[in-house]
Amino acid sequence: DAYTPPKELTHCGKRPCTAGKLWKRAQDLRKADMHDAAGADLIRALLKTGIETDFIQQCERSLQWAFSSIQQQREREKRDAIEEAKLEKRRQEEAVAMEEAKERKKQYEVDWAKFGVKVQES
C-alpha cells in the first residue's frame, strides 16, 4: 500500500538521482516555466541525506523562489481564465447579434420586395 513515485521522477537514467542532479533538473524546469515540477525536485533534493549545509541553503532559496513563481503563475492563469471567459461571452453575444441582424436583413428584403410590387402595381 506504500506509495512509490514513478522512476522518471526519482531516477536519472538507470540510477537514482543525486541531490545535485535533482537541483540541476529543477533549474532546467524553472527555465521552462514548470515551477511546480521544479519545486518538487527541490524538495526531493532536500530529502536526500548527507548533503552540505551550503547546498541545503541554496535549495531552500530556490524553493522559496519556486513557491513565489508558482503563486504568480496561478494568479496569471486566473487572470487569463477571467479574460478568456469575457472574450467567450463577447463572442457568443456577437454571434447572437449576427443572427438577429441576418433575420432583420431577411425581413427588410421581404418588405423591400413587397414595396417594389406595390410600386409596380400603381
C-alpha atoms as an extended CHARMM CRD file, in Angstrom:
* protein
*
       122  EXT
         1         1  ASP       CA              0.0000000000        0.0000000000        0.0000000000  PROA      1               0.0000000000
         2         2  ALA       CA              3.0020000000        2.3220000000        0.3450000000  PROA      2               0.0000000000
         3         3  TYR       CA              3.3250000000        4.9460000000       -2.3610000000  PROA      3               0.0000000000
         4         4  THR       CA              6.2860000000        4.6060000000       -4.6690000000  PROA      4               0.0000000000
         5         5  PRO       CA              6.8890000000        7.5210000000       -7.0350000000  PROA      5               0.0000000000
         6         6  PRO       CA              7.4490000000        6.8250000000      -10.7320000000  PROA      6               0.0000000000
         7         7  LYS       CA             11.0450000000        6.1060000000      -11.7550000000  PROA      7               0.0000000000
         8         8  GLU       CA             11.1200000000        9.0960000000      -14.1420000000  PROA      8               0.0000000000
         9         9  LEU       CA             10.8430000000       11.2960000000      -11.0470000000  PROA      9               0.0000000000
        10        10  THR       CA             13.3370000000        9.5200000000       -8.8310000000  PROA      10              0.0000000000
        11        11  HSD       CA             15.8630000000        8.1630000000      -11.3290000000  PROA      11              0.0000000000
        12        12  CYS       CA             18.2820000000        9.9410000000      -13.6420000000  PROA      12              0.0000000000
        13        13  GLY       CA             18.9630000000        7.3070000000      -16.2380000000  PROA      13              0.0000000000
        14        14  LYS       CA             19.2460000000        3.8820000000      -14.6030000000  PROA      14              0.0000000000
        15        15  ARG       CA             20.3820000000        5.1150000000      -11.1970000000  PROA      15              0.0000000000
        16        16  PRO       CA             18.5600000000        7.0870000000       -8.5030000000  PROA      16              0.0000000000
        17        17  CYS       CA             19.0560000000       10.8430000000       -8.8630000000  PROA      17              0.0000000000
        18        18  THR       CA             21.5800000000       12.5420000000       -6.6350000000  PROA      18              0.0000000000
        19        19  ALA       CA             20.6840000000       15.7810000000       -4.8820000000  PROA      19              0.0000000000
        20        20  GLY       CA             22.8700000000       17.6670000000       -7.3710000000  PROA      20              0.0000000000
        21        21  LYS       CA             21.1320000000       16.1160000000      -10.3800000000  PROA      21              0.0000000000
        22        22  LEU       CA             17.7340000000       16.9100000000       -8.8720000000  PROA      22              0.0000000000
        23        23  TRP       CA             18.8360000000       20.5240000000       -8.3260000000  PROA      23              0.0000000000
        24        24  LYS       CA             20.0500000000       20.7590000000      -11.9360000000  PROA      24              0.0000000000
        25        25  ARG       CA             16.8020000000       19.2720000000      -13.2390000000  PROA      25              0.0000000000
        26        26  ALA       CA             14.8740000000       21.7460000000      -11.0800000000  PROA      26              0.0000000000
        27        27  GLN       CA             16.8170000000       24.6330000000      -12.6380000000  PROA      27              0.0000000000
        28        28  ASP       CA             16.0440000000       23.3340000000      -16.1380000000  PROA      28              0.0000000000
        29        29  LEU       CA             12.3580000000       23.0100000000      -15.2390000000  PROA      29              0.0000000000
        30        30  ARG       CA             12.3620000000       26.5320000000      -13.8100000000  PROA      30              0.0000000000
        31        31  LYS       CA             13.7590000000       27.8830000000      -17.0770000000  PROA      31              0.0000000000
        32        32  ALA       CA             10.9260000000       26.0980000000      -18.8920000000  PROA      32              0.0000000000
        33        33  ASP       CA              8.3740000000       27.8020000000      -16.5500000000  PROA      33              0.0000000000
        34        34  MET       CA              7.4710000000       24.4610000000      -14.9800000000  PROA      34              0.0000000000
        35        35  HSD       CA              7.6100000000       25.7960000000      -11.4330000000  PROA      35              0.0000000000
        36        36  ASP       CA              5.5370000000       23.0160000000       -9.8150000000  PROA      36              0.0000000000
        37        37  ALA       CA              7.8540000000       20.2950000000      -11.0630000000  PROA      37              0.0000000000
        38        38  ALA       CA             10.9240000000       22.3900000000      -10.1980000000  PROA      38              0.0000000000
        39        39  GLY       CA              9.6910000000       22.7950000000       -6.6290000000  PROA      39              0.0000000000
        40        40  ALA       CA              9.0250000000       19.0680000000       -6.3660000000  PROA      40              0.0000000000
        41        41  ASP       CA             12.5710000000       18.2610000000       -7.4990000000  PROA      41              0.0000000000
        42        42  LEU       CA             13.9960000000       20.7470000000       -4.9920000000  PROA      42              0.0000000000
        43        43  ILE       CA             12.0360000000       19.0580000000       -2.2110000000  PROA      43              0.0000000000
        44        44  ARG       CA             13.3320000000       15.6670000000       -3.3890000000  PROA      44              0.0000000000
        45        45  ALA       CA             16.8810000000       17.0700000000       -3.3050000000  PROA      45              0.0000000000
        46        46  LEU       CA             16.3680000000       18.3830000000        0.2310000000  PROA      46              0.0000000000
        47        47  LEU       CA             15.1400000000       14.9610000000        1.3610000000  PROA      47              0.0000000000
        48        48  LYS       CA             18.4390000000       13.3320000000        0.3760000000  PROA      48              0.0000000000
        49        49  THR       CA             20.7980000000       12.5110000000        3.2190000000  PROA      49              0.0000000000
        50        50  GLY       CA             24.3810000000       13.6540000000        3.5960000000  PROA      50              0.0000000000
        51        51  ILE       CA             24.0920000000       16.9280000000        1.6820000000  PROA      51              0.0000000000
        52        52  GLU       CA             26.1180000000       20.0020000000        2.6070000000  PROA      52              0.0000000000
        53        53  THR       CA             24.6890000000       22.9590000000        4.5040000000  PROA      53              0.0000000000
        54        54  ASP       CA             25.5060000000       25.3790000000        1.6780000000  PROA      54              0.0000000000
        55        55  PHE       CA             23.6510000000       23.1750000000       -0.7850000000  PROA      55              0.0000000000
        56        56  ILE       CA             20.6650000000       22.9600000000        1.5840000000  PROA      56              0.0000000000
        57        57  GLN       CA             20.5470000000       26.7580000000        1.8030000000  PROA      57              0.0000000000
        58        58  GLN       CA             20.8340000000       27.0620000000       -1.9690000000  PROA      58              0.0000000000
        59        59  CYS       CA             17.9630000000       24.6010000000       -2.4310000000  PROA      59              0.0000000000
        60        60  GLU       CA             15.8340000000       26.3810000000        0.1730000000  PROA      60              0.0000000000
        61        61  ARG       CA             16.3510000000       29.7410000000       -1.5680000000  PROA      61              0.0000000000
        62        62  SER       CA             15.4660000000       28.1980000000       -4.9080000000  PROA      62              0.0000000000
        63        63  LEU       CA             12.4300000000       26.5510000000       -3.3380000000  PROA      63              0.0000000000
        64        64  GLN       CA             11.2130000000       29.8950000000       -1.9660000000  PROA      64              0.0000000000
        65        65  TRP       CA             11.6520000000       31.3730000000       -5.4250000000  PROA      65              0.0000000000
        66        66  ALA       CA              9.7410000000       28.4160000000       -6.9430000000  PROA      66              0.0000000000
        67        67  PHE       CA              6.8570000000       28.9030000000       -4.4840000000  PROA      67              0.0000000000
        68        68  SER       CA              6.7140000000       32.5820000000       -5.3680000000  PROA      68              0.0000000000
        69        69  SER       CA              6.7650000000       31.7590000000       -9.0800000000  PROA      69              0.0000000000
        70        70  ILE       CA              4.0120000000       29.1770000000       -8.6190000000  PROA      70              0.0000000000
        71        71  GLN       CA              1.8480000000       31.7720000000       -6.8950000000  PROA      71              0.0000000000
        72        72  GLN       CA              2.4840000000       34.3050000000       -9.6730000000  PROA      72              0.0000000000
        73        73  GLN       CA              1.7390000000       31.6580000000      -12.2820000000  PROA      73              0.0000000000
        74        74  ARG       CA             -1.5620000000       30.7540000000      -10.5770000000  PROA      74              0.0000000000
        75        75  GLU       CA             -2.5670000000       34.4280000000      -10.4040000000  PROA      75              0.0000000000
        76        76  ARG       CA             -1.6830000000       34.8720000000      -14.0930000000  PROA      76              0.0000000000
        77        77  GLU       CA             -3.6720000000       31.7540000000      -15.0180000000  PROA      77              0.0000000000
        78        78  LYS       CA             -6.6300000000       33.0400000000      -13.0140000000  PROA      78              0.0000000000
        79        79  ARG       CA             -6.4970000000       36.4400000000      -14.7890000000  PROA      79              0.0000000000
        80        80  ASP       CA             -6.1670000000       34.7080000000      -18.1470000000  PROA      80              0.0000000000
        81        81  ALA       CA             -9.1670000000       32.4960000000      -17.3920000000  PROA      81              0.0000000000
        82        82  ILE       CA            -11.2550000000       35.5510000000      -16.4650000000  PROA      82              0.0000000000
        83        83  GLU       CA            -10.2250000000       37.3130000000      -19.6910000000  PROA      83              0.0000000000
        84        84  GLU       CA            -10.9570000000       34.2030000000      -21.7480000000  PROA      84              0.0000000000
        85        85  ALA       CA            -14.4030000000       33.9280000000      -20.1620000000  PROA      85              0.0000000000
        86        86  LYS       CA            -15.0920000000       37.5710000000      -21.0280000000  PROA      86              0.0000000000
        87        87  LEU       CA            -13.9500000000       37.0080000000      -24.6140000000  PROA      87              0.0000000000
        88        88  GLU       CA            -16.0970000000       33.8920000000      -24.9350000000  PROA      88              0.0000000000
        89        89  LYS       CA            -19.1340000000       35.7510000000      -23.6060000000  PROA      89              0.0000000000
        90        90  ARG       CA            -18.4810000000       38.5390000000      -26.0990000000  PROA      90              0.0000000000
        91        91  ARG       CA            -18.1360000000       36.0280000000      -28.9500000000  PROA      91              0.0000000000
        92        92  GLN       CA            -21.4570000000       34.4690000000      -28.0000000000  PROA      92              0.0000000000
        93        93  GLU       CA            -23.1420000000       37.8910000000      -27.8020000000  PROA      93              0.0000000000
        94        94  GLU       CA            -21.6990000000       38.8110000000      -31.1970000000  PROA      94              0.0000000000
        95        95  ALA       CA            -22.9460000000       35.5360000000      -32.6870000000  PROA      95              0.0000000000
        96        96  VAL       CA            -26.4340000000       36.2120000000      -31.3340000000  PROA      96              0.0000000000
        97        97  ALA       CA            -26.3100000000       39.7830000000      -32.6630000000  PROA      97              0.0000000000
        98        98  MET       CA            -25.1900000000       38.4970000000      -36.0720000000  PROA      98              0.0000000000
        99        99  GLU       CA            -28.1130000000       36.0720000000      -36.2200000000  PROA      99              0.0000000000
       100       100  GLU       CA            -30.5080000000       38.8720000000      -35.2500000000  PROA      100             0.0000000000
       101       101  ALA       CA            -29.0040000000       41.0900000000      -37.9470000000  PROA      101             0.0000000000
       102       102  LYS       CA            -29.4530000000       38.3270000000      -40.5530000000  PROA      102             0.0000000000
       103       103  GLU       CA            -33.0910000000       37.9410000000      -39.5390000000  PROA      103             0.0000000000
       104       104  ARG       CA            -33.6260000000       41.7210000000      -39.7790000000  PROA      104             0.0000000000
       105       105  LYS       CA            -31.9730000000       41.7330000000      -43.2020000000  PROA      105             0.0000000000
       106       106  LYS       CA            -34.2840000000       38.9740000000      -44.4060000000  PROA      106             0.0000000000
       107       107  GLN       CA            -37.3030000000       40.9110000000      -43.1200000000  PROA      107             0.0000000000
       108       108  TYR       CA            -36.0760000000       44.1260000000      -44.7860000000  PROA      108             0.0000000000
       109       109  GLU       CA            -35.5940000000       42.2720000000      -48.0740000000  PROA      109             0.0000000000
       110       110  VAL       CA            -39.1280000000       40.8560000000      -47.8400000000  PROA      110             0.0000000000
       111       111  ASP       CA            -40.5040000000       44.3170000000      -47.0260000000  PROA      111             0.0000000000
       112       112  TRP       CA            -38.4960000000       45.8520000000      -49.8990000000  PROA      112             0.0000000000
       113       113  ALA       CA            -39.8150000000       43.2420000000      -52.3240000000  PROA      113             0.0000000000
       114       114  LYS       CA            -43.4050000000       43.9630000000      -51.1880000000  PROA      114             0.0000000000
       115       115  PHE       CA            -42.7700000000       47.6860000000      -51.6500000000  PROA      115             0.0000000000
       116       116  GLY       CA            -41.4310000000       47.0630000000      -55.1630000000  PROA      116             0.0000000000
       117       117  VAL       CA            -44.5250000000       45.0460000000      -56.0620000000  PROA      117             0.0000000000
       118       118  LYS       CA            -46.8370000000       47.8060000000      -54.7730000000  PROA      118             0.0000000000
       119       119  VAL       CA            -44.9040000000       50.4630000000      -56.7110000000  PROA      119             0.0000000000
       120       120  GLN       CA            -45.2460000000       48.4130000000      -59.9030000000  PROA      120             0.0000000000
       121       121  GLU       CA            -48.9640000000       47.8820000000      -59.3360000000  PROA      121             0.0000000000
       122       122  SER       CA            -49.6440000000       51.5780000000      -59.0030000000  PROA      122             0.0000000000
